[in-house]
Coordinates of C-alpha atoms in Angstrom, one line a residue:
X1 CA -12.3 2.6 21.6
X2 CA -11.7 2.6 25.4
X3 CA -14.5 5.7 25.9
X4 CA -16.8 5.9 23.4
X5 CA -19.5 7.7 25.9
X6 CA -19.7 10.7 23.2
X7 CA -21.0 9.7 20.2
X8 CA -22.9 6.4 19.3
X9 CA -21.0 3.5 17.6
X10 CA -21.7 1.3 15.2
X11 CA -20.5 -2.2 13.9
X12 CA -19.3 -0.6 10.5
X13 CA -17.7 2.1 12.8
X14 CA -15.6 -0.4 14.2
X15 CA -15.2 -1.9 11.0
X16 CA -13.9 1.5 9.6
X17 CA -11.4 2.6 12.8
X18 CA -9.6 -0.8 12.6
X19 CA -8.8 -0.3 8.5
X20 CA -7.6 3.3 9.3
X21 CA -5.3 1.6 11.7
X22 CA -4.2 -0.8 9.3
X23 CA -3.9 1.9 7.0
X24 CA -1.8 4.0 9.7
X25 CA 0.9 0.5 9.9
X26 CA 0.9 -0.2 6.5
X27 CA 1.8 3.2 5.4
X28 CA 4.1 4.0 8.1
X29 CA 1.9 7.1 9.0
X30 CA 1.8 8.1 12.8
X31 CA -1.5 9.0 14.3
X32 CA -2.6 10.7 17.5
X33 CA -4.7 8.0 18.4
X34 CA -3.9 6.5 21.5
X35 CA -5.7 3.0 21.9
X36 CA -5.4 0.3 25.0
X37 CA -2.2 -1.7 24.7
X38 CA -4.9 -4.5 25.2
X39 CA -5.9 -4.1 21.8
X40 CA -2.7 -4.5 20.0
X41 CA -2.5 -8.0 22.1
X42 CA -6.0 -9.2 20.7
X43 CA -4.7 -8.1 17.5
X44 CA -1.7 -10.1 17.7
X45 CA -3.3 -13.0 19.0
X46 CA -2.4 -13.6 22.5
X47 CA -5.3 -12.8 24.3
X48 CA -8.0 -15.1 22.2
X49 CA -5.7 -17.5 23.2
X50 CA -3.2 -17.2 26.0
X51 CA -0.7 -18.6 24.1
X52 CA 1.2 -17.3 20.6
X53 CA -0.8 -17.2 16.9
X54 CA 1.8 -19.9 15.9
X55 CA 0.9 -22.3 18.1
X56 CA 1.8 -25.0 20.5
X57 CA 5.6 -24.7 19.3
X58 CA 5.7 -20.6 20.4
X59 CA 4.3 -21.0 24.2
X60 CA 3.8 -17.8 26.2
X61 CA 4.7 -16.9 29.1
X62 CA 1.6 -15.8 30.9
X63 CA 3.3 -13.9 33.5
X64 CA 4.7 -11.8 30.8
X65 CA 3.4 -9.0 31.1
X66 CA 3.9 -8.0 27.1
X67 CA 1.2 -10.4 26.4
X68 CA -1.1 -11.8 28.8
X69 CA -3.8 -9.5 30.1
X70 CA -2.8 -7.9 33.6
X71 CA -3.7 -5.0 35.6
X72 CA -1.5 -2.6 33.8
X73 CA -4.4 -3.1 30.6
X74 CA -7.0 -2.2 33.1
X75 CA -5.3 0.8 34.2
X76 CA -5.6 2.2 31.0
X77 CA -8.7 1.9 30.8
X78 CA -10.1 2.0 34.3
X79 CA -7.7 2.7 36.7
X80 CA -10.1 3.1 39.9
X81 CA -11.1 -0.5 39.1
X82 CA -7.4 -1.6 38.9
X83 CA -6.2 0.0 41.8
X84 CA -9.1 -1.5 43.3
X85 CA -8.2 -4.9 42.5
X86 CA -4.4 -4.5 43.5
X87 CA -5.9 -3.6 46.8
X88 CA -7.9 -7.1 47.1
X89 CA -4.8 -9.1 46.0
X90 CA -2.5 -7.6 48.4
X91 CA -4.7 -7.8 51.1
X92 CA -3.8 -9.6 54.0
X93 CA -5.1 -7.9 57.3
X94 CA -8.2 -9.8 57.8
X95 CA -10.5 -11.9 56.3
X96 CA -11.1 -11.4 52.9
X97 CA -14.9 -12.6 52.7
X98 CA -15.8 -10.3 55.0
X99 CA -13.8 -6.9 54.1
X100 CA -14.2 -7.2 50.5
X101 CA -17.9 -8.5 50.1
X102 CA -17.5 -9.6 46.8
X103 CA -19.3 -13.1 44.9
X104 CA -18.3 -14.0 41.5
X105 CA -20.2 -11.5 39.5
X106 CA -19.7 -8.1 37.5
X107 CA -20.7 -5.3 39.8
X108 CA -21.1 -3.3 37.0
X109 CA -24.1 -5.2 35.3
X110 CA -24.5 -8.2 37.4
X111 CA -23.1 -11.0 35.0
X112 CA -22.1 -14.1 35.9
X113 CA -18.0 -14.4 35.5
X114 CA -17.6 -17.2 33.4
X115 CA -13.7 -17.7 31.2
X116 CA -14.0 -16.0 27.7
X117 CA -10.5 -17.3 26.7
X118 CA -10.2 -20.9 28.4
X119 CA -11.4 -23.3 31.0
X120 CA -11.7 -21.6 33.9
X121 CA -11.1 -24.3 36.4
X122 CA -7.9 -25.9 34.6
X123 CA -5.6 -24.1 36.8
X124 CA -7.4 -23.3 39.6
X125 CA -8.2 -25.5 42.9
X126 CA -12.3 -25.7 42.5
X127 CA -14.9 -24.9 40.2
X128 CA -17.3 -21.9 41.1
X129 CA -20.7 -20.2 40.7
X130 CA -21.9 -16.6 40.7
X131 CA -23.1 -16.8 44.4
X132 CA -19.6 -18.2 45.7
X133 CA -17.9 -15.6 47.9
X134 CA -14.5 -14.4 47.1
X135 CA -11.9 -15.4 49.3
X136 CA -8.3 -15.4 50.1
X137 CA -7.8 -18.6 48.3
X138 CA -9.8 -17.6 44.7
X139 CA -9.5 -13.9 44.6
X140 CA -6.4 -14.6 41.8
X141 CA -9.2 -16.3 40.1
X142 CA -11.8 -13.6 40.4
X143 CA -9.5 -10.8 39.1
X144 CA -9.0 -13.2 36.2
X145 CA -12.1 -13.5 35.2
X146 CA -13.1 -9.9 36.1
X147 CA -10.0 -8.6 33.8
X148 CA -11.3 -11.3 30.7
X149 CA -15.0 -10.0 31.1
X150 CA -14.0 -6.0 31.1
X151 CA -11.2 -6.5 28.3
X152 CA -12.4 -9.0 26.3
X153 CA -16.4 -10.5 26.6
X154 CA -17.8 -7.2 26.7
X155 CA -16.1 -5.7 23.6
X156 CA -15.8 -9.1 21.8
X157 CA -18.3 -8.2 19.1
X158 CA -16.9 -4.7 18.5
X159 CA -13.7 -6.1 18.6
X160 CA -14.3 -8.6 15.5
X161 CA -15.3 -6.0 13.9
X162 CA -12.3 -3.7 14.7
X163 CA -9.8 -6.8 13.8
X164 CA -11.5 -7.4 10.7
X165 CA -10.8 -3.8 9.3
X166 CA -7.2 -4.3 10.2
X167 CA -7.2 -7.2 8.5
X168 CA -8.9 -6.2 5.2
X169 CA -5.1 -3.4 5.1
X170 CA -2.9 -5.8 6.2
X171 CA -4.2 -8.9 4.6
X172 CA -1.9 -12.0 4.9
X173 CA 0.9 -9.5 6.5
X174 CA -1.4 -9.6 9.9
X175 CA -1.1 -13.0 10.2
X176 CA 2.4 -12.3 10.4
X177 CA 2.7 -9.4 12.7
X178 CA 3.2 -11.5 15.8
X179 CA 6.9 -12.9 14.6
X180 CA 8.0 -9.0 14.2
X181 CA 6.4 -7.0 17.1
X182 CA 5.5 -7.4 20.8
X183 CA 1.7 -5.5 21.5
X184 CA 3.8 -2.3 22.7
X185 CA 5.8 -1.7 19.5
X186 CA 2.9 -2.5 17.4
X187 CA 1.4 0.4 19.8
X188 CA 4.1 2.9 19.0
X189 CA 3.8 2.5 15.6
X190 CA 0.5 3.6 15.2
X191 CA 0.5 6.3 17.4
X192 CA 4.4 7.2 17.8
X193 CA 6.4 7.7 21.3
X194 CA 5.3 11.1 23.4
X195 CA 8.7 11.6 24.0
X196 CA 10.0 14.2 22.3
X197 CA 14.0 15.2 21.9
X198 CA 13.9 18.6 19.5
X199 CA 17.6 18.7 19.2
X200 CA 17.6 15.1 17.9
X201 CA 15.1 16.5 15.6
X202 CA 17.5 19.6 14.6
X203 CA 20.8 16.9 14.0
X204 CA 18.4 15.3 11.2
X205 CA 16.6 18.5 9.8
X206 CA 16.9 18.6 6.2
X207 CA 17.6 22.2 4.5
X208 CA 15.7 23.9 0.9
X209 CA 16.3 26.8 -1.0
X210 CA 19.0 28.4 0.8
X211 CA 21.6 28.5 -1.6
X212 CA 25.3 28.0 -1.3
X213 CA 24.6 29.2 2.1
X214 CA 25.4 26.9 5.0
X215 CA 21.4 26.3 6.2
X216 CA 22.3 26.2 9.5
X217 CA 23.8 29.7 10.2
X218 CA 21.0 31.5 8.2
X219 CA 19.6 33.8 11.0
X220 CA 16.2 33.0 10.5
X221 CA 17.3 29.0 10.6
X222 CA 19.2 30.1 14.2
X223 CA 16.5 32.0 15.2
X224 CA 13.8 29.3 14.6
X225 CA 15.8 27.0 16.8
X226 CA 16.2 29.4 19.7
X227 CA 12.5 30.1 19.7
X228 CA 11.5 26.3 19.5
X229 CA 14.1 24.8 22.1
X230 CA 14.2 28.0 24.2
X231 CA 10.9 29.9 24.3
X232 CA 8.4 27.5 22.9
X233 CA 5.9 25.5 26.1
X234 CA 5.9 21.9 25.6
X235 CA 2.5 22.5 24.3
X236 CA 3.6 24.9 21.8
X237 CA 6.4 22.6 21.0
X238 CA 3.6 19.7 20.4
X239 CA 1.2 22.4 17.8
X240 CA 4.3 22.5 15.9
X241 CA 4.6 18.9 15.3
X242 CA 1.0 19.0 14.5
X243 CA 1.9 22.0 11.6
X244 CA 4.0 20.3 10.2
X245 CA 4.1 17.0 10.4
X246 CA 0.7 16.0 11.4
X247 CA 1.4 14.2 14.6
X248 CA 1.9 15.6 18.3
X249 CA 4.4 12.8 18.6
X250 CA 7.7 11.5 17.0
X251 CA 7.4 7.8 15.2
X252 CA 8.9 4.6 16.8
X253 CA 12.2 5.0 17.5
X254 CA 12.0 8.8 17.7
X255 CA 13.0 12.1 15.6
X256 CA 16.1 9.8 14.3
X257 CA 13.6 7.4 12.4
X258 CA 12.3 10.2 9.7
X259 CA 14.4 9.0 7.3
X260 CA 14.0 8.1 3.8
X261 CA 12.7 5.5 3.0
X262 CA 10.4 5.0 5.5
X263 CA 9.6 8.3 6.8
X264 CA 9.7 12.0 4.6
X265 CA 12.4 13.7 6.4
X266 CA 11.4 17.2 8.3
X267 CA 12.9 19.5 6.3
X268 CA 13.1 23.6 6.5
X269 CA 12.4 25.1 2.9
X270 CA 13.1 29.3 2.4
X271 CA 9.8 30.6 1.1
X272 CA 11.1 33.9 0.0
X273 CA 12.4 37.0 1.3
X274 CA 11.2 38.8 4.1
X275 CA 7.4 39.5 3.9
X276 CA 4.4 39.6 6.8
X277 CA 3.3 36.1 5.4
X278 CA 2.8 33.3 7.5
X279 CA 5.1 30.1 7.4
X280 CA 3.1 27.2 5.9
X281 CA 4.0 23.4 5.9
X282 CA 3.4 20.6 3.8
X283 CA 2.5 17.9 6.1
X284 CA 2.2 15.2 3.7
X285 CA 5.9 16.0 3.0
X286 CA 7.1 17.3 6.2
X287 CA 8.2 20.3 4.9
X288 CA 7.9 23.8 6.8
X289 CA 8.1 26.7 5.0
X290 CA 9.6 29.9 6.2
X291 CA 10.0 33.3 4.6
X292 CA 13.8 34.4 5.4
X293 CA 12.4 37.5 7.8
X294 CA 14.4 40.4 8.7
X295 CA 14.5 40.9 11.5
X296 CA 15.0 37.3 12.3
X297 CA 13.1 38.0 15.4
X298 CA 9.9 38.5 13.7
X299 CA 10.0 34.6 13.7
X300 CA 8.9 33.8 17.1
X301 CA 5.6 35.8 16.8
X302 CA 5.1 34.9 13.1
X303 CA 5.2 31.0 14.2
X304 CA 3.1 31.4 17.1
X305 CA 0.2 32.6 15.3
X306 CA 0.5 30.1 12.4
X307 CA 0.5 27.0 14.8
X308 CA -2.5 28.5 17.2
X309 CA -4.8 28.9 14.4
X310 CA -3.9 25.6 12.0
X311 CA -6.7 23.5 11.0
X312 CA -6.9 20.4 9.5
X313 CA -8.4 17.2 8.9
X314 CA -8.2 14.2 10.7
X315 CA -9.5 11.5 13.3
X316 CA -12.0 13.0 16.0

């Protein structure tokens, strides 16, 4: 939702991305979707306002980085901007005024930068206009407000919209969200971690069709995890994921969380004897099926080819 330069958005869009995310949480299914960290902490409640869903008993810390807006949001968003803004914060060889040339205004579109979660002036020395300069003593202020316009104002409409597609999924449960996850873990459960440990992955494989045979010492099973933890690119190592399990990533808390019952196991099934067929997955299952080819280092090339030219659906 960050970039949405290609293509035209509309309200129902917005509407409709928010209940596939719902739909992603609810059903525990990972999607490559990365989305601002920003937007998990409207959806929790902590940005709208500064303080916890619950109330005036669950105070936030605003200096927590977990939940108040900060530079680090910005930076995934625009990071010129925020390393601009570091720069004017940390300044201290000369006068601000003059160096920085800056009045309380969006450069961007020339708004006025007025609060959009609170009173601006409660916790700052003086009130201010759009012509007053930006100095040494309000430039905390003027990143505030900069940070609520860019992350919040402008995408406030878009973002009701978003939130009330969530909601429609979670129901009752998003109300509740805030008392079991931060902004970041809500984040990693929609889109997974990118960190990727394959022989976690191989200590929880699950095994079909091989008979009384120990799985593991089958030589197309050896050979598969020789080629995927030896030869295979990070890249290549990611298309697989996507074959089989429909995700470039692992879910929160890695390869050790596909488990039953939340998550389908990955699981190796023997599709026959040797042949010049392709392996094939199940995605919705996690299931990759490989013939049992002879030589075993047919495997390699075999695999290549079936993960460089897999198709499927999903989000664009």
């Amino acid at each position: 939702l960050a970039n949405v330069s290609a293509c035209d958005w509309y309200d129902e869009e917005f509407e409709l991305a928010g209940l596939l995310i719902g739909l992603a949480v609810y059903n525990s299914v990972v999607l490559d979707v990365r989305l601002p960290v920003v937007l998990y902490k409207q959806l929790l409640g902590y940005v709208a306002s500064l303080e916890a869903p619950g109330g005036a008993d669950e105070p936030v810390d605003l200096d927590d980085p977990a939940y108040a807006i900060n530079l680090d949001d910005l930076d995934d968003i625009d990071p010129d901007l925020a390393k601009g803004l570091r720069q004017l914060l940390a300044w201290s060889d000369g006068d601000v005024e003059s160096v920085f040339c800056r009045t309380f205004v969006d450069d961007a579109d020339g708004a006025p930068l007025v609060s959009s979660t609170s009173d601006a002036t409660a916790t700052d020395d003086a009130p201010h206009s759009p012509d007053d300069p930006v100095t040494e003593a309000n430039r905390a202020l003027y990143v505030r407000l900069l940070l609520e316009k860019r992350l919040v104002g402008d995408v406030a409409a878009q973002f009701a919209k978003f939130a009330k597609g969530f909601a429609r999924v979670m129901k009752g449960a998003s109300g509740m969200l805030h008392k079991l996850v931060d902004p970041r873990e809500l984040a990693l459960m929609v889109a997974g971690t990118p960190e990727l440990d394959f022989e976690l992955l191989r200590a929880n494989t699950f095994y079909e069709g091989f008979g009384d045979r120990d799985p593991t010492t089958v030589p197309v099973v050896r050979e598969f995890w020789r080629v995927v933890l030896d030869d295979f690119t990070e890249e290549e190592r990611r298309n697989l994921l996507m074959f089989t399990l429909g995700t470039k990533t692992a879910p929160m808390g890695g390869f050790g969380a596909l488990k039953p019952p939340q998550y389908a196991p990955f699981k190796i099934q023997r599709a026959g004897p040797d042949s010049d067929r392709l392996p094939t997955s199940h995605t919705c299952f996690n299931v990759l099926l490989l013939p049992e080819y002879d030589p075993p280092s047919k495997l390699g090339r075999m695999l290549r080819v079936a993960i460089s030219n897999a198709e499927g659906f999903g989000l664009q």
